[in-house]
PDB file of C-alpha atoms and ligand atoms in Angstrom:
ATOM      1  CA  UNK A   1       9.411  16.633 -18.677  1.00  0.00           C
ATOM      2  CA  UNK A   2      12.821  15.621 -20.048  1.00  0.00           C
ATOM      3  CA  UNK A   3      12.507  11.899 -19.511  1.00  0.00           C
ATOM      4  CA  UNK A   4      11.465   9.404 -22.141  1.00  0.00           C
ATOM      5  CA  UNK A   5       9.201   7.065 -20.262  1.00  0.00           C
ATOM      6  CA  UNK A   6       8.485   4.851 -23.128  1.00  0.00           C
ATOM      7  CA  UNK A   7      12.165   4.236 -23.603  1.00  0.00           C
ATOM      8  CA  UNK A   8      12.501   3.607 -19.838  1.00  0.00           C
ATOM      9  CA  UNK A   9       9.710   1.065 -20.025  1.00  0.00           C
ATOM     10  CA  UNK A  10      11.542  -0.732 -22.918  1.00  0.00           C
ATOM     11  CA  UNK A  11      14.810  -0.772 -20.954  1.00  0.00           C
ATOM     12  CA  UNK A  12      13.398  -2.047 -17.669  1.00  0.00           C
ATOM     13  CA  UNK A  13      10.687  -4.441 -18.857  1.00  0.00           C
ATOM     14  CA  UNK A  14      13.250  -7.404 -19.445  1.00  0.00           C
ATOM     15  CA  UNK A  15      14.222  -7.166 -15.819  1.00  0.00           C
ATOM     16  CA  UNK A  16      10.960  -8.723 -14.883  1.00  0.00           C
ATOM     17  CA  UNK A  17      12.444 -12.209 -15.773  1.00  0.00           C
ATOM     18  CA  UNK A  18      14.569 -11.892 -12.627  1.00  0.00           C
ATOM     19  CA  UNK A  19      11.413 -12.095 -10.537  1.00  0.00           C
ATOM     20  CA  UNK A  20       8.298 -14.240  -9.965  1.00  0.00           C
ATOM     21  CA  UNK A  21       4.732 -13.315  -9.670  1.00  0.00           C
ATOM     22  CA  UNK A  22       3.288 -13.947  -6.114  1.00  0.00           C
ATOM     23  CA  UNK A  23       1.882 -17.527  -5.938  1.00  0.00           C
ATOM     24  CA  UNK A  24       1.012 -17.881  -2.290  1.00  0.00           C
ATOM     25  CA  UNK A  25      -2.275 -16.210  -3.239  1.00  0.00           C
ATOM     26  CA  UNK A  26      -3.449 -18.558  -6.042  1.00  0.00           C
ATOM     27  CA  UNK A  27      -5.360 -15.814  -7.994  1.00  0.00           C
ATOM     28  CA  UNK A  28      -2.218 -13.763  -8.243  1.00  0.00           C
ATOM     29  CA  UNK A  29      -0.273 -16.573  -9.792  1.00  0.00           C
ATOM     30  CA  UNK A  30      -2.438 -16.231 -12.973  1.00  0.00           C
ATOM     31  CA  UNK A  31      -1.194 -12.691 -13.645  1.00  0.00           C
ATOM     32  CA  UNK A  32       1.011 -12.224 -16.781  1.00  0.00           C
ATOM     33  CA  UNK A  33       4.441 -11.167 -15.469  1.00  0.00           C
ATOM     34  CA  UNK A  34       5.515  -9.505 -18.722  1.00  0.00           C
ATOM     35  CA  UNK A  35       3.917  -6.096 -17.859  1.00  0.00           C
ATOM     36  CA  UNK A  36       5.362  -2.687 -16.784  1.00  0.00           C
ATOM     37  CA  UNK A  37       3.479   0.519 -16.555  1.00  0.00           C
ATOM     38  CA  UNK A  38       3.968   3.890 -14.925  1.00  0.00           C
ATOM     39  CA  UNK A  39       2.041   7.114 -14.313  1.00  0.00           C
ATOM     40  CA  UNK A  40       3.300  10.305 -12.888  1.00  0.00           C
ATOM     41  CA  UNK A  41       1.059  13.077 -11.552  1.00  0.00           C
ATOM     42  CA  UNK A  42       3.076  16.283 -12.008  1.00  0.00           C
ATOM     43  CA  UNK A  43       1.988  18.689  -9.313  1.00  0.00           C
ATOM     44  CA  UNK A  44       3.552  21.782 -10.849  1.00  0.00           C
ATOM     45  CA  UNK A  45       1.667  21.362 -14.265  1.00  0.00           C
ATOM     46  CA  UNK A  46      -1.332  19.478 -12.761  1.00  0.00           C
ATOM     47  CA  UNK A  47      -1.129  16.749 -15.440  1.00  0.00           C
ATOM     48  CA  UNK A  48      -0.667  13.014 -15.671  1.00  0.00           C
ATOM     49  CA  UNK A  49       2.008  11.452 -17.744  1.00  0.00           C
ATOM     50  CA  UNK A  50       1.532   7.716 -18.445  1.00  0.00           C
ATOM     51  CA  UNK A  51       3.535   5.041 -20.337  1.00  0.00           C
ATOM     52  CA  UNK A  52       3.414   1.207 -20.778  1.00  0.00           C
ATOM     53  CA  UNK A  53       0.745  -0.848 -18.893  1.00  0.00           C
ATOM     54  CA  UNK A  54      -0.408   2.126 -16.888  1.00  0.00           C
ATOM     55  CA  UNK A  55      -4.188   1.457 -17.296  1.00  0.00           C
ATOM     56  CA  UNK A  56      -4.017  -2.257 -16.565  1.00  0.00           C
ATOM     57  CA  UNK A  57      -6.035  -3.211 -13.339  1.00  0.00           C
ATOM     58  CA  UNK A  58      -4.105  -5.255 -10.724  1.00  0.00           C
ATOM     59  CA  UNK A  59      -4.706  -6.172  -7.024  1.00  0.00           C
ATOM     60  CA  UNK A  60      -3.673  -3.338  -4.681  1.00  0.00           C
ATOM     61  CA  UNK A  61      -2.641  -5.765  -1.922  1.00  0.00           C
ATOM     62  CA  UNK A  62      -0.317  -4.168   0.726  1.00  0.00           C
ATOM     63  CA  UNK A  63      -0.609  -0.714  -0.798  1.00  0.00           C
ATOM     64  CA  UNK A  64      -4.263  -0.662   0.661  1.00  0.00           C
ATOM     65  CA  UNK A  65      -2.604  -0.465   4.035  1.00  0.00           C
ATOM     66  CA  UNK A  66      -1.655   3.219   3.171  1.00  0.00           C
ATOM     67  CA  UNK A  67      -5.363   3.890   2.452  1.00  0.00           C
ATOM     68  CA  UNK A  68      -6.729   2.070   5.540  1.00  0.00           C
ATOM     69  CA  UNK A  69      -4.246   3.813   7.742  1.00  0.00           C
ATOM     70  CA  UNK A  70      -5.248   7.242   6.390  1.00  0.00           C
ATOM     71  CA  UNK A  71      -8.905   6.366   6.658  1.00  0.00           C
ATOM     72  CA  UNK A  72      -8.466   5.047  10.278  1.00  0.00           C
ATOM     73  CA  UNK A  73      -6.597   8.314  11.168  1.00  0.00           C
ATOM     74  CA  UNK A  74      -9.321  10.329   9.559  1.00  0.00           C
ATOM     75  CA  UNK A  75     -12.031   8.622  11.453  1.00  0.00           C
ATOM     76  CA  UNK A  76     -10.425   7.938  14.786  1.00  0.00           C
ATOM     77  CA  UNK A  77      -7.565  10.376  15.166  1.00  0.00           C
ATOM     78  CA  UNK A  78      -3.888   9.741  15.200  1.00  0.00           C
ATOM     79  CA  UNK A  79      -3.704   9.204  19.027  1.00  0.00           C
ATOM     80  CA  UNK A  80      -6.226   6.305  18.832  1.00  0.00           C
ATOM     81  CA  UNK A  81      -4.578   4.588  15.980  1.00  0.00           C
ATOM     82  CA  UNK A  82      -1.075   4.754  17.481  1.00  0.00           C
ATOM     83  CA  UNK A  83      -2.215   3.415  20.814  1.00  0.00           C
ATOM     84  CA  UNK A  84      -2.833   0.186  18.963  1.00  0.00           C
ATOM     85  CA  UNK A  85       0.091   0.061  16.410  1.00  0.00           C
ATOM     86  CA  UNK A  86       3.662   1.045  16.542  1.00  0.00           C
ATOM     87  CA  UNK A  87       6.018   2.880  14.001  1.00  0.00           C
ATOM     88  CA  UNK A  88       9.152   0.589  14.055  1.00  0.00           C
ATOM     89  CA  UNK A  89      10.864  -1.532  11.519  1.00  0.00           C
ATOM     90  CA  UNK A  90      10.519  -5.279  12.192  1.00  0.00           C
ATOM     91  CA  UNK A  91      13.541  -6.915  10.650  1.00  0.00           C
ATOM     92  CA  UNK A  92      11.185  -9.791  10.006  1.00  0.00           C
ATOM     93  CA  UNK A  93       9.133 -10.793   6.829  1.00  0.00           C
ATOM     94  CA  UNK A  94       5.890  -8.811   6.334  1.00  0.00           C
ATOM     95  CA  UNK A  95       3.741 -11.759   7.500  1.00  0.00           C
ATOM     96  CA  UNK A  96       5.881 -12.805  10.513  1.00  0.00           C
ATOM     97  CA  UNK A  97       4.301 -13.841  13.634  1.00  0.00           C
ATOM     98  CA  UNK A  98       7.552 -14.675  15.407  1.00  0.00           C
ATOM     99  CA  UNK A  99       8.545 -10.997  16.050  1.00  0.00           C
ATOM    100  CA  UNK A 100       5.606 -10.402  18.156  1.00  0.00           C
ATOM    101  CA  UNK A 101       6.345 -13.417  20.188  1.00  0.00           C
ATOM    102  CA  UNK A 102      10.017 -12.963  20.525  1.00  0.00           C
ATOM    103  CA  UNK A 103       9.893  -9.258  21.437  1.00  0.00           C
ATOM    104  CA  UNK A 104       6.803  -9.865  23.685  1.00  0.00           C
ATOM    105  CA  UNK A 105       5.135  -6.935  21.978  1.00  0.00           C
ATOM    106  CA  UNK A 106       1.962  -5.364  23.199  1.00  0.00           C
ATOM    107  CA  UNK A 107       0.970  -4.172  19.851  1.00  0.00           C
ATOM    108  CA  UNK A 108       2.202  -4.855  16.186  1.00  0.00           C
ATOM    109  CA  UNK A 109       5.292  -2.995  15.199  1.00  0.00           C
ATOM    110  CA  UNK A 110       3.775  -0.916  12.411  1.00  0.00           C
ATOM    111  CA  UNK A 111       0.753  -0.422  10.057  1.00  0.00           C
ATOM    112  CA  UNK A 112       2.575  -1.813   7.010  1.00  0.00           C
ATOM    113  CA  UNK A 113       3.315  -5.400   8.272  1.00  0.00           C
ATOM    114  CA  UNK A 114       0.322  -7.642   7.976  1.00  0.00           C
ATOM    115  CA  UNK A 115      -0.368  -7.804  11.734  1.00  0.00           C
ATOM    116  CA  UNK A 116      -0.236  -3.984  12.006  1.00  0.00           C
ATOM    117  CA  UNK A 117      -2.544  -3.695   8.885  1.00  0.00           C
ATOM    118  CA  UNK A 118      -5.028  -6.178  10.263  1.00  0.00           C
ATOM    119  CA  UNK A 119      -4.986  -4.272  13.582  1.00  0.00           C
ATOM    120  CA  UNK A 120      -5.688  -0.986  11.797  1.00  0.00           C
ATOM    121  CA  UNK A 121      -8.498  -2.434   9.757  1.00  0.00           C
ATOM    122  CA  UNK A 122      -9.907  -4.008  13.108  1.00  0.00           C
ATOM    123  CA  UNK A 123     -10.104  -0.394  14.461  1.00  0.00           C
ATOM    124  CA  UNK A 124     -12.298   0.660  11.476  1.00  0.00           C
ATOM    125  CA  UNK A 125     -14.403  -2.548  11.843  1.00  0.00           C
ATOM    126  CA  UNK A 126     -14.746  -1.982  15.598  1.00  0.00           C
ATOM    127  CA  UNK A 127     -16.182   1.555  14.960  1.00  0.00           C
ATOM    128  CA  UNK A 128     -19.289  -0.022  13.604  1.00  0.00           C
ATOM    129  CA  UNK A 129     -21.798   2.057  15.368  1.00  0.00           C
ATOM    130  CA  UNK A 130     -20.747   4.992  13.155  1.00  0.00           C
ATOM    131  CA  UNK A 131     -19.699   2.659  10.419  1.00  0.00           C
ATOM    132  CA  UNK A 132     -21.947  -0.419   9.758  1.00  0.00           C
ATOM    133  CA  UNK A 133     -20.363  -1.106   6.418  1.00  0.00           C
ATOM    134  CA  UNK A 134     -16.587  -0.851   6.931  1.00  0.00           C
ATOM    135  CA  UNK A 135     -15.415  -2.222   3.541  1.00  0.00           C
ATOM    136  CA  UNK A 136     -17.963   0.019   1.726  1.00  0.00           C
ATOM    137  CA  UNK A 137     -16.518   3.136   3.381  1.00  0.00           C
ATOM    138  CA  UNK A 138     -12.890   2.020   2.766  1.00  0.00           C
ATOM    139  CA  UNK A 139     -13.831   1.489  -0.972  1.00  0.00           C
ATOM    140  CA  UNK A 140     -15.354   4.955  -1.177  1.00  0.00           C
ATOM    141  CA  UNK A 141     -12.362   6.473   0.455  1.00  0.00           C
ATOM    142  CA  UNK A 142      -9.984   4.492  -1.911  1.00  0.00           C
ATOM    143  CA  UNK A 143     -11.981   5.759  -5.025  1.00  0.00           C
ATOM    144  CA  UNK A 144     -11.749   9.270  -3.772  1.00  0.00           C
ATOM    145  CA  UNK A 145      -8.046   9.304  -2.821  1.00  0.00           C
ATOM    146  CA  UNK A 146      -7.156   7.551  -6.073  1.00  0.00           C
ATOM    147  CA  UNK A 147      -9.456   9.730  -8.116  1.00  0.00           C
ATOM    148  CA  UNK A 148     -10.668   6.430  -9.615  1.00  0.00           C
ATOM    149  CA  UNK A 149     -14.412   5.844  -9.519  1.00  0.00           C
ATOM    150  CA  UNK A 150     -14.006   2.562 -11.325  1.00  0.00           C
ATOM    151  CA  UNK A 151     -11.791   1.020  -8.675  1.00  0.00           C
ATOM    152  CA  UNK A 152     -13.476  -2.171  -7.527  1.00  0.00           C
ATOM    153  CA  UNK A 153     -13.341  -5.361  -5.418  1.00  0.00           C
ATOM    154  CA  UNK A 154     -12.276  -8.432  -7.400  1.00  0.00           C
ATOM    155  CA  UNK A 155     -14.351 -11.281  -5.992  1.00  0.00           C
ATOM    156  CA  UNK A 156     -11.960 -14.008  -7.358  1.00  0.00           C
ATOM    157  CA  UNK A 157      -8.894 -12.512  -5.568  1.00  0.00           C
ATOM    158  CA  UNK A 158     -10.882 -11.827  -2.433  1.00  0.00           C
ATOM    159  CA  UNK A 159     -12.060 -15.431  -2.252  1.00  0.00           C
ATOM    160  CA  UNK A 160      -8.501 -16.727  -3.178  1.00  0.00           C
ATOM    161  CA  UNK A 161      -6.981 -14.674  -0.341  1.00  0.00           C
ATOM    162  CA  UNK A 162      -9.783 -15.612   2.160  1.00  0.00           C
ATOM    163  CA  UNK A 163      -9.427 -19.374   1.397  1.00  0.00           C
ATOM    164  CA  UNK A 164      -5.602 -19.350   1.643  1.00  0.00           C
ATOM    165  CA  UNK A 165      -4.986 -16.565   4.215  1.00  0.00           C
ATOM    166  CA  UNK A 166      -4.041 -18.860   7.143  1.00  0.00           C
ATOM    167  CA  UNK A 167      -1.000 -16.890   8.219  1.00  0.00           C
ATOM    168  CA  UNK A 168      -3.054 -13.711   8.315  1.00  0.00           C
ATOM    169  CA  UNK A 169      -5.667 -15.704  10.198  1.00  0.00           C
ATOM    170  CA  UNK A 170      -3.123 -16.907  12.783  1.00  0.00           C
ATOM    171  CA  UNK A 171      -1.646 -13.309  13.171  1.00  0.00           C
ATOM    172  CA  UNK A 172      -5.156 -12.021  13.976  1.00  0.00           C
ATOM    173  CA  UNK A 173      -5.915 -14.804  16.382  1.00  0.00           C
ATOM    174  CA  UNK A 174      -2.669 -14.323  18.071  1.00  0.00           C
ATOM    175  CA  UNK A 175      -3.447 -10.594  18.532  1.00  0.00           C
ATOM    176  CA  UNK A 176      -6.900 -11.400  19.795  1.00  0.00           C
ATOM    177  CA  UNK A 177      -5.594 -14.075  22.306  1.00  0.00           C
ATOM    178  CA  UNK A 178      -3.191 -11.502  23.784  1.00  0.00           C
ATOM    179  CA  UNK A 179      -5.990  -8.962  24.082  1.00  0.00           C
ATOM    180  CA  UNK A 180      -4.412  -6.649  21.599  1.00  0.00           C
ATOM    181  CA  UNK A 181      -7.424  -6.774  19.233  1.00  0.00           C
ATOM    182  CA  UNK A 182     -10.718  -5.505  20.406  1.00  0.00           C
ATOM    183  CA  UNK A 183     -12.786  -6.276  17.362  1.00  0.00           C
ATOM    184  CA  UNK A 184     -14.024  -9.713  16.267  1.00  0.00           C
ATOM    185  CA  UNK A 185     -11.336 -11.520  14.263  1.00  0.00           C
ATOM    186  CA  UNK A 186     -13.340 -12.864  11.233  1.00  0.00           C
ATOM    187  CA  UNK A 187     -15.056  -9.550  10.170  1.00  0.00           C
ATOM    188  CA  UNK A 188     -11.663  -7.885  10.617  1.00  0.00           C
ATOM    189  CA  UNK A 189     -10.018 -10.370   8.382  1.00  0.00           C
ATOM    190  CA  UNK A 190     -12.738 -10.302   5.791  1.00  0.00           C
ATOM    191  CA  UNK A 191     -12.419  -6.556   5.499  1.00  0.00           C
ATOM    192  CA  UNK A 192      -8.579  -6.871   5.322  1.00  0.00           C
ATOM    193  CA  UNK A 193      -8.926  -9.477   2.569  1.00  0.00           C
ATOM    194  CA  UNK A 194     -11.358  -7.265   0.783  1.00  0.00           C
ATOM    195  CA  UNK A 195      -9.107  -4.074   1.006  1.00  0.00           C
ATOM    196  CA  UNK A 196      -6.149  -6.111  -0.405  1.00  0.00           C
ATOM    197  CA  UNK A 197      -8.401  -7.262  -3.356  1.00  0.00           C
ATOM    198  CA  UNK A 198      -9.311  -3.861  -4.609  1.00  0.00           C
ATOM    199  CA  UNK A 199      -8.278  -3.367  -8.346  1.00  0.00           C
ATOM    200  CA  UNK A 200      -6.160  -0.311  -9.151  1.00  0.00           C
ATOM    201  CA  UNK A 201      -4.021   0.950 -11.959  1.00  0.00           C
ATOM    202  CA  UNK A 202      -0.557   2.745 -11.962  1.00  0.00           C
ATOM    203  CA  UNK A 203      -2.636   5.817 -12.653  1.00  0.00           C
ATOM    204  CA  UNK A 204      -4.908   5.410  -9.516  1.00  0.00           C
ATOM    205  CA  UNK A 205      -1.604   4.996  -7.480  1.00  0.00           C
ATOM    206  CA  UNK A 206      -0.030   8.087  -9.042  1.00  0.00           C
ATOM    207  CA  UNK A 207      -3.128   9.895  -7.723  1.00  0.00           C
ATOM    208  CA  UNK A 208      -2.814   8.588  -4.316  1.00  0.00           C
ATOM    209  CA  UNK A 209       0.858   9.601  -4.253  1.00  0.00           C
ATOM    210  CA  UNK A 210      -0.053  12.920  -5.507  1.00  0.00           C
ATOM    211  CA  UNK A 211      -2.437  13.621  -2.488  1.00  0.00           C
ATOM    212  CA  UNK A 212       0.358  12.477  -0.088  1.00  0.00           C
ATOM    213  CA  UNK A 213       3.010  14.562  -1.914  1.00  0.00           C
ATOM    214  CA  UNK A 214       0.621  17.551  -2.025  1.00  0.00           C
ATOM    215  CA  UNK A 215       0.371  17.696   1.879  1.00  0.00           C
ATOM    216  CA  UNK A 216      -3.066  15.818   1.969  1.00  0.00           C
ATOM    217  CA  UNK A 217      -4.779  18.172  -0.609  1.00  0.00           C
ATOM    218  CA  UNK A 218      -6.297  16.470  -3.717  1.00  0.00           C
ATOM    219  CA  UNK A 219      -4.449  18.350  -6.538  1.00  0.00           C
ATOM    220  CA  UNK A 220      -7.210  17.848  -9.057  1.00  0.00           C
ATOM    221  CA  UNK A 221      -9.884  19.822  -7.131  1.00  0.00           C
ATOM    222  CA  UNK A 222      -7.952  21.504  -4.521  1.00  0.00           C
ATOM    223  CA  UNK A 223      -9.794  20.148  -1.621  1.00  0.00           C
ATOM    224  CA  UNK A 224      -8.111  18.791   1.517  1.00  0.00           C
ATOM    225  CA  UNK A 225      -8.874  15.080   2.010  1.00  0.00           C
ATOM    226  CA  UNK A 226      -6.461  14.157   4.898  1.00  0.00           C
ATOM    227  CA  UNK A 227      -4.719  16.193   7.393  1.00  0.00           C
ATOM    228  CA  UNK A 228      -1.200  17.592   6.747  1.00  0.00           C
ATOM    229  CA  UNK A 229      -0.018  15.649   9.794  1.00  0.00           C
ATOM    230  CA  UNK A 230      -1.306  12.293   8.641  1.00  0.00           C
ATOM    231  CA  UNK A 231       0.173  12.845   5.068  1.00  0.00           C
ATOM    232  CA  UNK A 232       3.561  13.662   6.628  1.00  0.00           C
ATOM    233  CA  UNK A 233       3.477  10.692   9.134  1.00  0.00           C
ATOM    234  CA  UNK A 234       2.404   8.296   6.331  1.00  0.00           C
ATOM    235  CA  UNK A 235       5.322   9.413   3.974  1.00  0.00           C
ATOM    236  CA  UNK A 236       7.806   8.906   6.849  1.00  0.00           C
ATOM    237  CA  UNK A 237       6.457   5.500   7.523  1.00  0.00           C
ATOM    238  CA  UNK A 238       6.613   4.632   3.676  1.00  0.00           C
ATOM    239  CA  UNK A 239      10.281   5.760   3.832  1.00  0.00           C
ATOM    240  CA  UNK A 240      11.160   3.605   6.725  1.00  0.00           C
ATOM    241  CA  UNK A 241       8.942   0.514   6.262  1.00  0.00           C
ATOM    242  CA  UNK A 242       7.289   0.751   2.837  1.00  0.00           C
ATOM    243  CA  UNK A 243       9.360  -1.880   1.017  1.00  0.00           C
ATOM    244  CA  UNK A 244       9.333  -4.760   3.507  1.00  0.00           C
ATOM    245  CA  UNK A 245      12.821  -5.686   4.550  1.00  0.00           C
ATOM    246  CA  UNK A 246      14.399  -3.733   1.753  1.00  0.00           C
ATOM    247  CA  UNK A 247      13.087  -0.437   3.131  1.00  0.00           C
ATOM    248  CA  UNK A 248      16.502   0.714   4.421  1.00  0.00           C
ATOM    249  CA  UNK A 249      18.290  -0.234   1.181  1.00  0.00           C
ATOM    250  CA  UNK A 250      15.745   1.553  -1.072  1.00  0.00           C
ATOM    251  CA  UNK A 251      15.511   4.650   1.113  1.00  0.00           C
ATOM    252  CA  UNK A 252      19.230   4.937   0.294  1.00  0.00           C
ATOM    253  CA  UNK A 253      18.870   4.138  -3.325  1.00  0.00           C
ATOM    254  CA  UNK A 254      15.603   5.943  -4.214  1.00  0.00           C
ATOM    255  CA  UNK A 255      15.173   8.373  -1.508  1.00  0.00           C
ATOM    256  CA  UNK A 256      11.453   8.859  -2.113  1.00  0.00           C
ATOM    257  CA  UNK A 257       8.749   7.584   0.170  1.00  0.00           C
ATOM    258  CA  UNK A 258       7.287   4.397  -1.414  1.00  0.00           C
ATOM    259  CA  UNK A 259       5.026   1.500  -0.670  1.00  0.00           C
ATOM    260  CA  UNK A 260       4.843  -1.775  -2.476  1.00  0.00           C
ATOM    261  CA  UNK A 261       2.286  -4.639  -2.689  1.00  0.00           C
ATOM    262  CA  UNK A 262       2.601  -8.255  -3.815  1.00  0.00           C
ATOM    263  CA  UNK A 263       0.278  -7.526  -6.758  1.00  0.00           C
ATOM    264  CA  UNK A 264       3.287  -5.761  -8.290  1.00  0.00           C
ATOM    265  CA  UNK A 265       2.285  -1.964  -7.456  1.00  0.00           C
ATOM    266  CA  UNK A 266       4.437   0.808  -6.154  1.00  0.00           C
ATOM    267  CA  UNK A 267       3.168   4.075  -5.050  1.00  0.00           C
ATOM    268  CA  UNK A 268       5.659   6.942  -4.419  1.00  0.00           C
ATOM    269  CA  UNK A 269       5.146  10.497  -3.075  1.00  0.00           C
ATOM    270  CA  UNK A 270       7.940  12.901  -3.968  1.00  0.00           C
ATOM    271  CA  UNK A 271       6.957  15.918  -1.794  1.00  0.00           C
ATOM    272  CA  UNK A 272       5.580  18.927  -3.673  1.00  0.00           C
ATOM    273  CA  UNK A 273       6.709  17.433  -7.012  1.00  0.00           C
ATOM    274  CA  UNK A 274       5.127  14.123  -8.080  1.00  0.00           C
ATOM    275  CA  UNK A 275       2.900  11.184  -7.245  1.00  0.00           C
ATOM    276  CA  UNK A 276       4.082   8.090  -9.005  1.00  0.00           C
ATOM    277  CA  UNK A 277       2.264   4.865  -9.580  1.00  0.00           C
ATOM    278  CA  UNK A 278       4.170   1.847 -11.056  1.00  0.00           C
ATOM    279  CA  UNK A 279       3.052  -1.679 -11.916  1.00  0.00           C
ATOM    280  CA  UNK A 280       5.004  -4.820 -12.845  1.00  0.00           C
ATOM    281  CA  UNK A 281       3.946  -8.032 -11.211  1.00  0.00           C
ATOM    282  CA  UNK A 282       7.165 -10.074 -11.028  1.00  0.00           C
ATOM    283  CA  UNK A 283       8.514  -9.836  -7.486  1.00  0.00           C
ATOM    284  CA  UNK A 284      12.013 -10.276  -5.817  1.00  0.00           C
ATOM    285  CA  UNK A 285      12.368 -12.472  -2.695  1.00  0.00           C
ATOM    286  CA  UNK A 286      11.241  -9.791  -0.306  1.00  0.00           C
ATOM    287  CA  UNK A 287       8.002  -9.255  -2.262  1.00  0.00           C
ATOM    288  CA  UNK A 288       8.825  -6.005  -4.234  1.00  0.00           C
ATOM    289  CA  UNK A 289       8.414  -5.547  -8.018  1.00  0.00           C
ATOM    290  CA  UNK A 290      11.631  -6.118  -9.721  1.00  0.00           C
ATOM    291  CA  UNK A 291      11.233  -4.117 -12.921  1.00  0.00           C
ATOM    292  CA  UNK A 292       9.098  -1.668 -11.066  1.00  0.00           C
ATOM    293  CA  UNK A 293      11.815  -0.669  -8.629  1.00  0.00           C
ATOM    294  CA  UNK A 294      14.351  -0.452 -11.445  1.00  0.00           C
ATOM    295  CA  UNK A 295      12.145   1.843 -13.399  1.00  0.00           C
ATOM    296  CA  UNK A 296      11.230   3.942 -10.361  1.00  0.00           C
ATOM    297  CA  UNK A 297      14.916   4.360  -9.602  1.00  0.00           C
ATOM    298  CA  UNK A 298      15.531   5.614 -13.105  1.00  0.00           C
ATOM    299  CA  UNK A 299      12.687   8.112 -12.835  1.00  0.00           C
ATOM    300  CA  UNK A 300      13.784   9.373  -9.533  1.00  0.00           C
ATOM    301  CA  UNK A 301      17.428   9.802 -10.850  1.00  0.00           C
ATOM    302  CA  UNK A 302      16.228  11.392 -14.129  1.00  0.00           C
ATOM    303  CA  UNK A 303      13.901  13.956 -12.409  1.00  0.00           C
ATOM    304  CA  UNK A 304      16.361  14.555  -9.315  1.00  0.00           C
ATOM    305  CA  UNK A 305      13.549  13.569  -6.840  1.00  0.00           C
ATOM    306  CA  UNK A 306      15.671  11.991  -4.097  1.00  0.00           C
ATOM    307  CA  UNK A 307      14.696  14.082  -1.043  1.00  0.00           C
ATOM    308  CA  UNK A 308      18.220  13.560   0.492  1.00  0.00           C
ATOM    309  CA  UNK A 309      20.016  15.070  -2.370  1.00  0.00           C
TER     310      UNK A 309
HETATM  311  N1  LIG B 401      -2.905  -9.747   0.951  1.00  0.00           N
HETATM  312  C1  LIG B 401      -1.526  -9.916   1.164  1.00  0.00           C
HETATM  313  C2  LIG B 401      -1.249 -10.711   2.395  1.00  0.00           C
HETATM  314  O1  LIG B 401      -2.042 -10.559   3.398  1.00  0.00           O
HETATM  315  C3  LIG B 401      -0.876  -8.575   1.231  1.00  0.00           C
HETATM  316  C4  LIG B 401       0.518  -8.717   1.302  1.00  0.00           C
HETATM  317  C5  LIG B 401       1.356  -7.639   0.577  1.00  0.00           C
HETATM  318  O2  LIG B 401       1.068  -7.154  -0.366  1.00  0.00           O
HETATM  319  O3  LIG B 401       2.529  -7.412   1.049  1.00  0.00           O
HETATM  320  O4  LIG B 401      -0.350 -11.533   2.581  1.00  0.00           O
END
């Protein structure tokens, strides 16, 4: 690969000072902002290339929405999932309750805003006859798709989210009151807070991106984990709604399906080329990693990965 990742880390790390670590979840406010790491899974050579803080564990947060969407589709089928959640951009913040009220929606707008993600998780929780331990199954699936057996639930972050997650709670109760949500609210929320508190590395996210980029087949053992259809759909959703309200801007600037989380992670899937995981915890106003996005843009430009070019 003709790209000096260590140098790109050095150039982009100082940009973290333009952002701030998430503080609305108290445990996330403790994270050192001065970190930047990247891992790339190269599908052609079947190798992982890493630089910077690529083995540092951090909270997956919203990137877990990709994993629970894929798990819900695998368990319940595309049809069932999309009866309960849409595929549109919202134009509102990721945790907005307003858009559902104003637009008199019958279901949340997409699986990557909090309302849609809580709904998706509630579908997994509701399926409890087949799935008595919904979070245990999500964790297993996350470990498998990230090729990371050490991926674990951080109790401190989980309790911090649970204690302060009143906006998420209000979204869930709103959906329940409008009969959108079938499952019980509290177990659905607990599972949602647990999924957000899973600890990953840039390397785990590169593996997740690689499965998506490889049409749903795990490149490390050649086994299909998810259907081609769900991989394709998820990539298109990442392209249109993966970066909160900056999704449109970054699909123009980066041109690779990407999902962010307020823990500072980014996962990208460059079809048939690379899975990319990035970590840098200082965020811009919209909730995306500042140095992480700058680094991602340099990598995509350097490797010519923009799917529109
Ligand atoms: N746990 C976070 C929340 O519910 C996830 C948000 C995110 O990463 O965008 O607010």
